[in-house]
């Protein structure tokens, strides 16, 4: 049996052209920004200059001080946007990392300053959009599970927070999204402390793999709920 040209063209349309025609608007937004004193790249807006400031921003804390001074009062004033937050650490994390959640980030900043390079990266600021069809009671399960599988199981320390604001009419004033601050350096107090880690979204290829993994997780949760399966007990 021979395959005709019409059959071949039809197969190409189904397998190649149609998936590529899916609008990017359907993809959840995903951004990664380095945290450093003077980072700039093609006009993109940099994150705050220190890891401490970035964690304080996503956790909505104004009572912290970094090497540039106290945090803005508006951080705490916007605490109503905070829907969940935590510091994720590997199971073998030392007690000092658990007792003071800002120690890791202040030490990362100190190491970056000690390099003498103002573009040295102390941590990464990741922003991930949460699709609107994901129910609020599943946000934490969606986000924490993703961060554990992608980063924490590899030894990274991650501070995360979910922000959103919904109006009385049900419309989103601030669409749900997650922020994650990921250390770019070895954070344990051992001989490697302060060195750049090569596998914690340290380059463009790793960041793109993480972006695609976030899309897959969101799409998988959407398909499960549409099929009628319960997620996170809901």
mmCIF file of C-alpha atoms in Angstrom:
data_model
loop_
_atom_site.group_PDB
_atom_site.id
_atom_site.type_symbol
_atom_site.label_atom_id
_atom_site.label_comp_id
_atom_site.label_asym_id
_atom_site.label_seq_id
_atom_site.Cartn_x
_atom_site.Cartn_y
_atom_site.Cartn_z
ATOM 1 C CA UNK A 1 0.000 0.000 0.000
ATOM 2 C CA UNK A 2 1.417 3.375 -1.055
ATOM 3 C CA UNK A 3 0.995 6.691 0.812
ATOM 4 C CA UNK A 4 -0.339 9.452 -1.397
ATOM 5 C CA UNK A 5 0.866 13.057 -1.329
ATOM 6 C CA UNK A 6 -2.519 14.153 0.020
ATOM 7 C CA UNK A 7 -2.215 11.724 2.940
ATOM 8 C CA UNK A 8 1.296 12.956 3.645
ATOM 9 C CA UNK A 9 0.207 16.599 3.668
ATOM 10 C CA UNK A 10 -2.692 15.761 5.966
ATOM 11 C CA UNK A 11 -0.358 13.987 8.387
ATOM 12 C CA UNK A 12 2.014 16.940 8.423
ATOM 13 C CA UNK A 13 -0.835 19.324 9.193
ATOM 14 C CA UNK A 14 -1.960 17.171 12.120
ATOM 15 C CA UNK A 15 1.460 16.433 13.602
ATOM 16 C CA UNK A 16 3.489 19.519 12.819
ATOM 17 C CA UNK A 17 1.480 22.557 11.818
ATOM 18 C CA UNK A 18 -1.392 22.365 14.289
ATOM 19 C CA UNK A 19 0.671 22.122 17.515
ATOM 20 C CA UNK A 20 2.787 25.075 16.400
ATOM 21 C CA UNK A 21 -0.313 27.135 15.691
ATOM 22 C CA UNK A 22 -1.395 27.062 19.349
ATOM 23 C CA UNK A 23 -1.415 30.617 20.622
ATOM 24 C CA UNK A 24 1.276 31.628 23.104
ATOM 25 C CA UNK A 25 -1.474 33.400 25.023
ATOM 26 C CA UNK A 26 -2.579 29.996 26.301
ATOM 27 C CA UNK A 27 0.802 29.368 27.892
ATOM 28 C CA UNK A 28 1.239 30.445 31.524
ATOM 29 C CA UNK A 29 3.697 33.298 31.794
ATOM 30 C CA UNK A 30 7.157 32.359 33.054
ATOM 31 C CA UNK A 31 10.066 34.725 33.759
ATOM 32 C CA UNK A 32 13.508 34.314 35.331
ATOM 33 C CA UNK A 33 15.553 37.316 36.460
ATOM 34 C CA UNK A 34 19.015 37.269 38.011
ATOM 35 C CA UNK A 35 19.406 39.048 41.336
ATOM 36 C CA UNK A 36 22.545 41.187 41.335
ATOM 37 C CA UNK A 37 23.602 44.757 41.974
ATOM 38 C CA UNK A 38 24.031 45.918 38.379
ATOM 39 C CA UNK A 39 22.505 43.254 36.178
ATOM 40 C CA UNK A 40 21.080 44.477 32.882
ATOM 41 C CA UNK A 41 20.118 42.555 29.760
ATOM 42 C CA UNK A 42 18.585 43.956 26.587
ATOM 43 C CA UNK A 43 16.551 46.562 28.442
ATOM 44 C CA UNK A 44 14.742 44.072 30.679
ATOM 45 C CA UNK A 45 13.894 45.352 34.136
ATOM 46 C CA UNK A 46 16.158 43.736 36.736
ATOM 47 C CA UNK A 47 14.988 42.284 40.026
ATOM 48 C CA UNK A 48 15.753 44.018 43.316
ATOM 49 C CA UNK A 49 19.500 44.198 43.913
ATOM 50 C CA UNK A 50 19.728 41.748 46.838
ATOM 51 C CA UNK A 51 18.296 38.333 47.592
ATOM 52 C CA UNK A 52 17.087 39.595 50.970
ATOM 53 C CA UNK A 53 15.059 42.347 49.277
ATOM 54 C CA UNK A 54 13.518 39.913 46.818
ATOM 55 C CA UNK A 55 12.444 37.491 49.553
ATOM 56 C CA UNK A 56 11.081 40.363 51.649
ATOM 57 C CA UNK A 57 9.141 41.563 48.596
ATOM 58 C CA UNK A 58 7.450 38.257 47.854
ATOM 59 C CA UNK A 59 6.778 37.563 51.558
ATOM 60 C CA UNK A 60 5.546 41.153 52.036
ATOM 61 C CA UNK A 61 7.917 41.974 54.911
ATOM 62 C CA UNK A 62 9.008 45.558 55.560
ATOM 63 C CA UNK A 63 11.003 44.988 58.763
ATOM 64 C CA UNK A 64 14.168 43.768 57.003
ATOM 65 C CA UNK A 65 17.362 45.648 56.187
ATOM 66 C CA UNK A 66 19.862 44.828 53.443
ATOM 67 C CA UNK A 67 23.097 46.610 52.551
ATOM 68 C CA UNK A 68 21.148 49.328 50.755
ATOM 69 C CA UNK A 69 18.897 50.106 53.726
ATOM 70 C CA UNK A 70 15.438 49.163 55.087
ATOM 71 C CA UNK A 71 12.730 47.604 52.985
ATOM 72 C CA UNK A 72 9.958 49.882 51.643
ATOM 73 C CA UNK A 73 6.818 50.185 53.754
ATOM 74 C CA UNK A 74 4.726 49.271 50.705
ATOM 75 C CA UNK A 75 5.889 45.654 51.001
ATOM 76 C CA UNK A 76 3.840 45.134 54.175
ATOM 77 C CA UNK A 77 1.047 47.373 52.926
ATOM 78 C CA UNK A 78 0.423 44.899 50.125
ATOM 79 C CA UNK A 79 0.272 41.859 52.405
ATOM 80 C CA UNK A 80 -3.389 41.359 51.489
ATOM 81 C CA UNK A 81 -2.143 39.999 48.154
ATOM 82 C CA UNK A 82 -0.299 37.116 49.857
ATOM 83 C CA UNK A 83 -2.148 33.787 49.556
ATOM 84 C CA UNK A 84 0.609 31.441 50.710
ATOM 85 C CA UNK A 85 4.353 31.357 51.324
ATOM 86 C CA UNK A 86 7.139 29.180 52.707
ATOM 87 C CA UNK A 87 10.836 28.376 52.592
ATOM 88 C CA UNK A 88 11.496 24.999 50.956
ATOM 89 C CA UNK A 89 14.621 23.108 51.963
ATOM 90 C CA UNK A 90 15.889 19.558 51.383
ATOM 91 C CA UNK A 91 15.064 17.048 54.122
ATOM 92 C CA UNK A 92 18.703 17.055 55.224
ATOM 93 C CA UNK A 93 18.837 20.828 55.711
ATOM 94 C CA UNK A 94 20.739 22.010 58.822
ATOM 95 C CA UNK A 95 18.824 23.513 61.716
ATOM 96 C CA UNK A 96 20.305 26.981 61.271
ATOM 97 C CA UNK A 97 18.662 27.235 57.837
ATOM 98 C CA UNK A 98 15.257 26.462 59.343
ATOM 99 C CA UNK A 99 15.496 28.708 62.410
ATOM 100 C CA UNK A 100 16.161 31.934 60.458
ATOM 101 C CA UNK A 101 14.654 31.895 56.946
ATOM 102 C CA UNK A 102 16.676 34.952 55.866
ATOM 103 C CA UNK A 103 20.124 33.581 56.738
ATOM 104 C CA UNK A 104 20.567 31.805 53.403
ATOM 105 C CA UNK A 105 19.721 34.952 51.457
ATOM 106 C CA UNK A 106 21.862 37.359 53.480
ATOM 107 C CA UNK A 107 24.819 34.999 53.111
ATOM 108 C CA UNK A 108 24.213 34.736 49.361
ATOM 109 C CA UNK A 109 24.308 38.534 49.132
ATOM 110 C CA UNK A 110 27.529 38.683 51.161
ATOM 111 C CA UNK A 111 29.224 36.150 48.901
ATOM 112 C CA UNK A 112 28.156 38.042 45.768
ATOM 113 C CA UNK A 113 29.571 41.300 47.182
ATOM 114 C CA UNK A 114 32.825 39.567 48.138
ATOM 115 C CA UNK A 115 33.466 38.696 44.482
ATOM 116 C CA UNK A 116 33.960 42.374 43.694
ATOM 117 C CA UNK A 117 31.831 41.932 40.580
ATOM 118 C CA UNK A 118 28.612 44.034 40.688
ATOM 119 C CA UNK A 119 27.026 41.697 38.128
ATOM 120 C CA UNK A 120 27.617 38.601 40.301
ATOM 121 C CA UNK A 121 24.346 36.702 40.744
ATOM 122 C CA UNK A 122 23.290 35.910 44.307
ATOM 123 C CA UNK A 123 19.983 34.223 43.444
ATOM 124 C CA UNK A 124 17.279 33.903 40.781
ATOM 125 C CA UNK A 125 13.822 35.455 40.880
ATOM 126 C CA UNK A 126 11.284 33.273 39.061
ATOM 127 C CA UNK A 127 7.715 34.368 38.328
ATOM 128 C CA UNK A 128 5.192 31.743 37.208
ATOM 129 C CA UNK A 129 1.600 32.494 36.228
ATOM 130 C CA UNK A 130 -1.039 30.159 37.666
ATOM 131 C CA UNK A 131 -3.739 29.368 35.082
ATOM 132 C CA UNK A 132 -7.148 30.752 35.996
ATOM 133 C CA UNK A 133 -8.791 27.341 35.649
ATOM 134 C CA UNK A 134 -6.766 26.037 38.621
ATOM 135 C CA UNK A 135 -8.868 26.242 41.774
ATOM 136 C CA UNK A 136 -7.387 28.267 44.682
ATOM 137 C CA UNK A 137 -7.363 25.244 46.987
ATOM 138 C CA UNK A 138 -4.968 23.562 44.552
ATOM 139 C CA UNK A 139 -2.507 26.455 44.187
ATOM 140 C CA UNK A 140 -0.199 25.352 46.992
ATOM 141 C CA UNK A 141 -0.174 21.737 45.815
ATOM 142 C CA UNK A 142 0.602 22.854 42.276
ATOM 143 C CA UNK A 143 3.434 25.196 43.238
ATOM 144 C CA UNK A 144 5.143 23.331 46.057
ATOM 145 C CA UNK A 145 5.117 20.045 44.173
ATOM 146 C CA UNK A 146 6.683 21.695 41.152
ATOM 147 C CA UNK A 147 9.435 23.403 43.151
ATOM 148 C CA UNK A 148 10.233 20.205 45.045
ATOM 149 C CA UNK A 149 10.594 18.145 41.884
ATOM 150 C CA UNK A 150 12.524 20.738 39.894
ATOM 151 C CA UNK A 151 14.808 22.333 42.492
ATOM 152 C CA UNK A 152 14.575 21.235 46.114
ATOM 153 C CA UNK A 153 15.286 17.573 45.351
ATOM 154 C CA UNK A 154 18.509 18.786 43.715
ATOM 155 C CA UNK A 155 19.527 20.542 46.937
ATOM 156 C CA UNK A 156 18.367 24.094 46.193
ATOM 157 C CA UNK A 157 16.816 26.417 48.752
ATOM 158 C CA UNK A 158 13.656 28.122 47.511
ATOM 159 C CA UNK A 159 11.533 30.871 49.062
ATOM 160 C CA UNK A 160 8.120 31.024 47.398
ATOM 161 C CA UNK A 161 4.903 33.014 47.641
ATOM 162 C CA UNK A 162 1.580 33.167 45.819
ATOM 163 C CA UNK A 163 -0.013 36.559 45.110
ATOM 164 C CA UNK A 164 -3.485 37.345 43.836
ATOM 165 C CA UNK A 165 -6.400 39.717 44.380
ATOM 166 C CA UNK A 166 -9.960 39.022 43.242
ATOM 167 C CA UNK A 167 -12.587 41.747 43.089
ATOM 168 C CA UNK A 168 -16.101 41.565 44.509
ATOM 169 C CA UNK A 169 -17.411 40.971 41.003
ATOM 170 C CA UNK A 170 -15.256 37.869 40.616
ATOM 171 C CA UNK A 171 -12.836 39.510 38.193
ATOM 172 C CA UNK A 172 -9.121 39.257 38.907
ATOM 173 C CA UNK A 173 -7.487 42.533 39.928
ATOM 174 C CA UNK A 174 -4.149 40.715 40.248
ATOM 175 C CA UNK A 175 -4.123 37.368 38.493
ATOM 176 C CA UNK A 176 -2.756 34.467 40.563
ATOM 177 C CA UNK A 177 0.954 33.917 40.167
ATOM 178 C CA UNK A 178 3.850 32.451 42.111
ATOM 179 C CA UNK A 179 7.191 34.024 42.908
ATOM 180 C CA UNK A 180 10.161 31.804 43.745
ATOM 181 C CA UNK A 181 13.585 33.000 44.914
ATOM 182 C CA UNK A 182 16.162 30.315 44.163
ATOM 183 C CA UNK A 183 19.700 30.512 45.463
ATOM 184 C CA UNK A 184 22.280 30.542 42.687
ATOM 185 C CA UNK A 185 25.059 29.368 45.029
ATOM 186 C CA UNK A 186 25.860 26.524 47.363
ATOM 187 C CA UNK A 187 24.269 27.587 50.626
ATOM 188 C CA UNK A 188 25.356 24.902 53.122
ATOM 189 C CA UNK A 189 28.260 25.709 55.420
ATOM 190 C CA UNK A 190 30.802 23.428 53.804
ATOM 191 C CA UNK A 191 33.865 23.819 51.605
ATOM 192 C CA UNK A 192 31.703 24.653 48.571
ATOM 193 C CA UNK A 193 29.774 27.425 50.328
ATOM 194 C CA UNK A 194 29.288 30.455 48.098
ATOM 195 C CA UNK A 195 30.313 28.853 44.814
ATOM 196 C CA UNK A 196 27.993 29.162 41.833
ATOM 197 C CA UNK A 197 25.897 26.031 41.431
ATOM 198 C CA UNK A 198 25.816 24.785 37.823
ATOM 199 C CA UNK A 199 22.394 23.082 37.910
ATOM 200 C CA UNK A 200 19.997 25.453 39.692
ATOM 201 C CA UNK A 201 18.589 27.202 36.596
ATOM 202 C CA UNK A 202 22.046 28.680 36.098
ATOM 203 C CA UNK A 203 21.834 29.037 32.321
ATOM 204 C CA UNK A 204 19.326 29.690 29.554
ATOM 205 C CA UNK A 205 18.826 26.024 28.634
ATOM 206 C CA UNK A 206 18.020 25.033 32.219
ATOM 207 C CA UNK A 207 15.613 27.931 32.554
ATOM 208 C CA UNK A 208 13.775 26.910 29.377
ATOM 209 C CA UNK A 209 13.520 23.312 30.589
ATOM 210 C CA UNK A 210 11.967 24.564 33.806
ATOM 211 C CA UNK A 211 9.548 26.737 31.849
ATOM 212 C CA UNK A 212 8.394 23.774 29.753
ATOM 213 C CA UNK A 213 8.087 21.654 32.912
ATOM 214 C CA UNK A 214 5.791 24.312 34.423
ATOM 215 C CA UNK A 215 3.608 24.258 31.309
ATOM 216 C CA UNK A 216 3.385 20.467 31.483
ATOM 217 C CA UNK A 217 2.420 20.518 35.155
ATOM 218 C CA UNK A 218 -0.284 23.132 34.588
ATOM 219 C CA UNK A 219 -1.613 21.268 31.551
ATOM 220 C CA UNK A 220 -1.579 17.970 33.442
ATOM 221 C CA UNK A 221 -3.571 19.428 36.342
ATOM 222 C CA UNK A 222 -6.052 20.964 33.914
ATOM 223 C CA UNK A 223 -6.556 17.651 32.125
ATOM 224 C CA UNK A 224 -7.021 15.763 35.410
ATOM 225 C CA UNK A 225 -9.675 18.153 36.670
ATOM 226 C CA UNK A 226 -11.486 18.192 33.334
ATOM 227 C CA UNK A 227 -11.563 14.410 33.364
ATOM 228 C CA UNK A 228 -13.228 14.474 36.802
ATOM 229 C CA UNK A 229 -10.311 13.288 38.925
ATOM 230 C CA UNK A 230 -9.865 14.855 42.346
ATOM 231 C CA UNK A 231 -6.679 16.813 43.003
ATOM 232 C CA UNK A 232 -5.381 17.510 46.500
ATOM 233 C CA UNK A 233 -8.553 16.031 47.930
ATOM 234 C CA UNK A 234 -10.800 18.418 45.968
#
